[in-house]
Tab-separated table of C-alpha atoms in Angstrom:
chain	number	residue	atom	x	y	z
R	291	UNK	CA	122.055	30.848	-48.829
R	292	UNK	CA	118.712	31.192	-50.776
R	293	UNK	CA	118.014	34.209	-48.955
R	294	UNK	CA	120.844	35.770	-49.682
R	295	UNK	CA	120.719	35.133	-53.117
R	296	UNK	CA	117.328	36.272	-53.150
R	297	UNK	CA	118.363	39.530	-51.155
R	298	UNK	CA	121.347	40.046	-54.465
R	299	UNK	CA	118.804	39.146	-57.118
R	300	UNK	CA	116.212	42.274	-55.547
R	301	UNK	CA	119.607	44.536	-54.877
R	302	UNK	CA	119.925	44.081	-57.931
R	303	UNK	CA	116.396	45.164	-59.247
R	304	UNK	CA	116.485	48.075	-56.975
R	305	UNK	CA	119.596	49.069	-58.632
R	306	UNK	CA	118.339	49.133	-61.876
R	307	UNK	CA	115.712	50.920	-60.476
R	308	UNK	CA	117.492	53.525	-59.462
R	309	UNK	CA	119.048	53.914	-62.536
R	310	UNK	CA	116.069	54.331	-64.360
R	311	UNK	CA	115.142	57.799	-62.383
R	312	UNK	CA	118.518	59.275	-63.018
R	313	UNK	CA	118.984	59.244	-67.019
R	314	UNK	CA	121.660	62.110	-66.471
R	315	UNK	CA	125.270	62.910	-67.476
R	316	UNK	CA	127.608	61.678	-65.083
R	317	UNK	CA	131.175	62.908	-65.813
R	318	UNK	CA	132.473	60.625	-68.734
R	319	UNK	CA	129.883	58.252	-68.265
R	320	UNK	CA	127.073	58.997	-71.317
R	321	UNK	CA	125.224	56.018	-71.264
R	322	UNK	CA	122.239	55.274	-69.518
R	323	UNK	CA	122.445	55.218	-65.761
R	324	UNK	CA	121.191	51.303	-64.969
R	325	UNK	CA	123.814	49.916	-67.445
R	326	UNK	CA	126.396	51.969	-65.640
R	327	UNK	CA	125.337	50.582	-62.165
R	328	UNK	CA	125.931	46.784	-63.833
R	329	UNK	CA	128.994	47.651	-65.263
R	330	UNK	CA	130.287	49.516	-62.492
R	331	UNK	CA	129.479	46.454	-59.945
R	332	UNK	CA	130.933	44.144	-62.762
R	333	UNK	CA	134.524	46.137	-62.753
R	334	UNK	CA	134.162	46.282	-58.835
R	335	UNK	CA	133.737	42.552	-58.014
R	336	UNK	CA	136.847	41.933	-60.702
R	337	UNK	CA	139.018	44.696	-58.473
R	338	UNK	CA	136.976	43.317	-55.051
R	339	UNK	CA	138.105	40.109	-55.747
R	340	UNK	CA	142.175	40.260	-55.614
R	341	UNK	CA	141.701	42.615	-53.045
R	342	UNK	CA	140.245	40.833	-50.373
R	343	UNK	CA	142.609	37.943	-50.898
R	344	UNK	CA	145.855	39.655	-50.716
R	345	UNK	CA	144.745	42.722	-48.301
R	346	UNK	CA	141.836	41.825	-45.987
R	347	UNK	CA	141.661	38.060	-45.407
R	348	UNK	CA	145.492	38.738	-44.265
R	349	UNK	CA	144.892	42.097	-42.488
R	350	UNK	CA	141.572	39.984	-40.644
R	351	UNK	CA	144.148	37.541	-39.474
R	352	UNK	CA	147.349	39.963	-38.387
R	353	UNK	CA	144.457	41.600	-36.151
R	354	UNK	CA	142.889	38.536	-34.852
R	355	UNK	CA	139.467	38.188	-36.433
R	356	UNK	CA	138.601	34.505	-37.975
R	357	UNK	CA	138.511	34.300	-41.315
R	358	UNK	CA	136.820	30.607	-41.466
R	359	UNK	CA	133.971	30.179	-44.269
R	360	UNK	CA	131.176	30.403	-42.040
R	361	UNK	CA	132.393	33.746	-40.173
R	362	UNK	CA	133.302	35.019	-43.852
R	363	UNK	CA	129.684	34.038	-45.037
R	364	UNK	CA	128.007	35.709	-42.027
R	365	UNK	CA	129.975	39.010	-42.388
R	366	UNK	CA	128.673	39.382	-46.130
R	367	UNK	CA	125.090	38.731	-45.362
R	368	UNK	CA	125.591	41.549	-42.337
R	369	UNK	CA	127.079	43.617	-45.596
R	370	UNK	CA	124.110	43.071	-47.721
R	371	UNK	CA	121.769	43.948	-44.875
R	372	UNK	CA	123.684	47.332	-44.660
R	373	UNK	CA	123.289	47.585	-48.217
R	374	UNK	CA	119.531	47.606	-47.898
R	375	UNK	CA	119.610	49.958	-45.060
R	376	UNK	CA	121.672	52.317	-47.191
R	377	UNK	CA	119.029	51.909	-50.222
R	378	UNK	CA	116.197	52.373	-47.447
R	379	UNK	CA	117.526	55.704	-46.040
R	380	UNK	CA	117.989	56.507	-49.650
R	381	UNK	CA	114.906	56.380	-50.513
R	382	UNK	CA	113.610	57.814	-47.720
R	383	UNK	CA	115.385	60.991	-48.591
R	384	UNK	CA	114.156	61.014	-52.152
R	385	UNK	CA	110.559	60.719	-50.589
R	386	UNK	CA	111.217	63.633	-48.566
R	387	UNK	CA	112.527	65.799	-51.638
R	388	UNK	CA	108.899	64.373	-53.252
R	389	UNK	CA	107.159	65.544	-50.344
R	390	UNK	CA	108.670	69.252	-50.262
R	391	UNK	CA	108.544	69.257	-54.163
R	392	UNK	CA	104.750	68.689	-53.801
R	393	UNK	CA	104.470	71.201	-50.817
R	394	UNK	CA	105.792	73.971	-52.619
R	395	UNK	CA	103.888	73.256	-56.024
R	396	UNK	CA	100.214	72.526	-54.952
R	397	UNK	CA	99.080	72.887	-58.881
R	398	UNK	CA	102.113	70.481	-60.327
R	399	UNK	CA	101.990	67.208	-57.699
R	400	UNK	CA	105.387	64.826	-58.742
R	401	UNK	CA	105.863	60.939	-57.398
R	402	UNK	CA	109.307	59.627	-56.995
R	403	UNK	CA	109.731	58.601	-60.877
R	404	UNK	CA	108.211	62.011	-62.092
R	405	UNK	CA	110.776	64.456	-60.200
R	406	UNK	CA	112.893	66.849	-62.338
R	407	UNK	CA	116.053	65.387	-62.644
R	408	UNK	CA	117.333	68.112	-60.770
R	409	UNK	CA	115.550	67.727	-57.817
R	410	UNK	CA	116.879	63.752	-57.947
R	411	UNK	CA	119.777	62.468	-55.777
R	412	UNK	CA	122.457	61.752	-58.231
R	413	UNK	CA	123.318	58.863	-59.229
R	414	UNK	CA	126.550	58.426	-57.701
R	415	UNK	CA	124.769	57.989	-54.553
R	416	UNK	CA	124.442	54.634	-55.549
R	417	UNK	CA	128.192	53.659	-54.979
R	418	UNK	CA	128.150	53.119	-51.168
R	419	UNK	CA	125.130	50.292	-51.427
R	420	UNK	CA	126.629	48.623	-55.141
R	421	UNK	CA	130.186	48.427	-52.914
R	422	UNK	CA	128.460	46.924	-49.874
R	423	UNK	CA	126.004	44.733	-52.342
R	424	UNK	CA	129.456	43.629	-53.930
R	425	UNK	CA	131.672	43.108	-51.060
R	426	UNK	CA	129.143	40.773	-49.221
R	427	UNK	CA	128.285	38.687	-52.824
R	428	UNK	CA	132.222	38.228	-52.555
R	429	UNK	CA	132.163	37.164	-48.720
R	430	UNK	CA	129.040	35.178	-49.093
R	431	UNK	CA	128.862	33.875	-52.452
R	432	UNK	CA	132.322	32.989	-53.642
R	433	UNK	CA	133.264	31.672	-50.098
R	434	UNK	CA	130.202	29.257	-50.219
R	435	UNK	CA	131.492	28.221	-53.690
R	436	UNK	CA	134.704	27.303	-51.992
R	437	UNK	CA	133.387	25.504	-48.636
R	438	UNK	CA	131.078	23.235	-50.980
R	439	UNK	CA	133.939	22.322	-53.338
R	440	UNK	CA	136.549	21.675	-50.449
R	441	UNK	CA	135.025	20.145	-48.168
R	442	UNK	CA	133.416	17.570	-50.564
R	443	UNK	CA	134.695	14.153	-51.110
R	444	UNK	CA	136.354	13.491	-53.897
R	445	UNK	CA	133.519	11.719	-56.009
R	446	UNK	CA	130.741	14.488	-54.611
R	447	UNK	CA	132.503	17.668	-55.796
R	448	UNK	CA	130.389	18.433	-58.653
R	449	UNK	CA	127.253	17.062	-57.202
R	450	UNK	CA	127.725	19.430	-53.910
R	451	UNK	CA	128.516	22.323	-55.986
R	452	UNK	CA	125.558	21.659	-58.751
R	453	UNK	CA	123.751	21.785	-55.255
R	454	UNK	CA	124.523	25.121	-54.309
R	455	UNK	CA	124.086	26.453	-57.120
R	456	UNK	CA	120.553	25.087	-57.479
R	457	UNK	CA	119.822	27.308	-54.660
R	458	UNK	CA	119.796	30.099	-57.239
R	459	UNK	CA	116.483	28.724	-57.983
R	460	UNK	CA	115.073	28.916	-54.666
R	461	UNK	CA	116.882	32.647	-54.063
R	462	UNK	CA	114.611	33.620	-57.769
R	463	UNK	CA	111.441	32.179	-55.783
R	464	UNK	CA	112.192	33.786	-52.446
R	465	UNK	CA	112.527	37.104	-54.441
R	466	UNK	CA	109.603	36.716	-56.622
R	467	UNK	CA	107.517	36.006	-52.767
R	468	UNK	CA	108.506	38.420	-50.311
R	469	UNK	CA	108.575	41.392	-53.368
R	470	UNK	CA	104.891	41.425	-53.805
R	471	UNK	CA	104.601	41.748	-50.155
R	472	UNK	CA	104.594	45.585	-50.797
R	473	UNK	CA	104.986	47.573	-53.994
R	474	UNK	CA	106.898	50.507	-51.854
R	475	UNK	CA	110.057	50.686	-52.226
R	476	UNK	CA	111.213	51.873	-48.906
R	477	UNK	CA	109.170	49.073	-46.930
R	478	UNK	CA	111.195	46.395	-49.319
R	479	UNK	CA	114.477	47.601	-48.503
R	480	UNK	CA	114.021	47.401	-44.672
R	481	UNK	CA	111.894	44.214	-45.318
R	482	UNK	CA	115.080	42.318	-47.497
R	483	UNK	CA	117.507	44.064	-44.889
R	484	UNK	CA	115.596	42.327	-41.598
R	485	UNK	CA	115.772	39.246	-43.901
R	486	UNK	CA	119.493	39.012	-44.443
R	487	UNK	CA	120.151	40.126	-40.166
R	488	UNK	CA	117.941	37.251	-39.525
R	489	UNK	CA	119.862	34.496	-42.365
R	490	UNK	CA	122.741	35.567	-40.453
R	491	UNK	CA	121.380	35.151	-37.193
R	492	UNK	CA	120.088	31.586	-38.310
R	493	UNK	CA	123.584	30.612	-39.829
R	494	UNK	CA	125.110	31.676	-36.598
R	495	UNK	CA	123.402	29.801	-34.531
R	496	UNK	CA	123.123	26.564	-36.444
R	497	UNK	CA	126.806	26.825	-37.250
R	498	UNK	CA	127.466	27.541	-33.239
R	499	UNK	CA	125.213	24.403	-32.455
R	500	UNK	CA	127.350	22.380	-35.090
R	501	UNK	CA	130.323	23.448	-33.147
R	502	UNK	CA	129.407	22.032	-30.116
R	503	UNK	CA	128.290	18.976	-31.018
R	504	UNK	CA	131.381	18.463	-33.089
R	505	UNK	CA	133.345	19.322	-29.808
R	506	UNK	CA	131.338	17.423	-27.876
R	507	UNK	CA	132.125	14.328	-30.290
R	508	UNK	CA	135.512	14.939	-30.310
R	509	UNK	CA	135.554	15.258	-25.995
R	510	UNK	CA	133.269	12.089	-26.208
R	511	UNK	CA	135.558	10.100	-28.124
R	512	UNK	CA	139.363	11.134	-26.176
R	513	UNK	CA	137.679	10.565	-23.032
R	514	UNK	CA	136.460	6.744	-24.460
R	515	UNK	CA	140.149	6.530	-25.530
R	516	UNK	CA	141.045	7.460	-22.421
R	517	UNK	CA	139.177	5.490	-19.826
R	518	UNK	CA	140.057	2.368	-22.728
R	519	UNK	CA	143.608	2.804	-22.164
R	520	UNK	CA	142.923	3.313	-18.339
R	521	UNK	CA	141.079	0.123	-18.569
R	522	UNK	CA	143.896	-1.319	-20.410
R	523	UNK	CA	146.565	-0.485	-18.065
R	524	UNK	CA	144.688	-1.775	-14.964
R	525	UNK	CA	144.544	-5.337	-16.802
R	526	UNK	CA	147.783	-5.314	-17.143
């Protein structure tokens, strides 16, 4: 969970990132481009929100696909990974446009943040990563909310969820780590997307391990209840 939180808090640097390079018009949007990212992700995760409770959760189960909190946590760290992946290829392209840019104007070199606006990627090119980025916070985030506060006892509630959401802390600390690792860009959206396939790996495979060792308790204990009732019955 730290990592993914982590992973959101950087999404959502790189987002405002992004915003600051594209200062343009965008239809009947006028305001500056990194407070229209927020407030589009803002109105998204409201509409996001209803949506996957009445339409996907149910569509995931008419089809056959689990819908338990640990597969629904997993998925949305797999959708944040492909969030970074999207940024990464992104960015790739705008480095390529930087690259020709300079090719073709040996007297007037540009970097990334010095491009003529028209030789940027628009800004609406940000949509498919902020739905991704939102749709796994929703899968992830929420649904870890939810498994902490039902699957409390009664008198731990609070203190499980106060828990969780310390973890914040540790996702701010994560992110203020691994982003000094490289001041690129590009190499931190591949690095943060290998990070979230890997917290999803890990949570697979502990929750998979949990799994069997809860079945294996469970086959443990009917087969002592068993052989005791055998026992029983042969006393008699």
């Amino acid at each position: 969970v730290p990592l993914l939180l982590g992973a959101l808090r950087a999404a959502g640097e790189s987002l405002d990132r992004a915003g600051r390079q594209d200062e343009r018009q965008t239809g009947w949007f006028y305001y500056q481009s990194q407070i229209r990212c927020k407030c589009l992700t803002r109105y998204l995760f409201l509409f996001l929100i209803p949506f996957f409770e009445t339409i996907v959760y149910p569509l995931m189960r008419k089809i056959g696909l689990p819908t338990s909190a640990i597969f629904r946590m997993i998925l949305g760290m797999v959708l944040v990974a492909a969030s970074f992946l999207v940024c990464g290829f992104i960015e790739l392209a705008m480095e390529e446009r930087v690259a020709s840019w300079n090719a073709d104007h040996v007297s007037d070199q540009r970097t990334l943040r010095s491009l003529d606006s028209d030789s940027q990627l628009h800004i609406l090119t940000t949509l498919p990563q902020i739905f991704l980025i939102t749709s796994g916070e929703i899968l992830c985030s929420i649904t870890g909310l939810e498994f902490a506060y039902a699957y409390a006892p009664v008198s731990m509630k609070s203190v499980c969820q106060s828990f969780f959401l310390l973890t914040n802390a540790f996702g701010n600390v994560i992110t203020i780590i691994f982003s000094k690792a490289t001041s690129r860009d590009l190499y931190l959206y591949f690095m943060w997307a290998g990070i979230e396939l890997f917290a999803a790996g890990l949570m697979f495979f502990i929750s998979r391990q949990v799994h069997q060792s809860l079945d294996n308790f469970k086959t443990n204990r009917a087969n002592a209840a068993e052989d005791e009732e055998n026992l029983e019955m042969t006393k008699k």
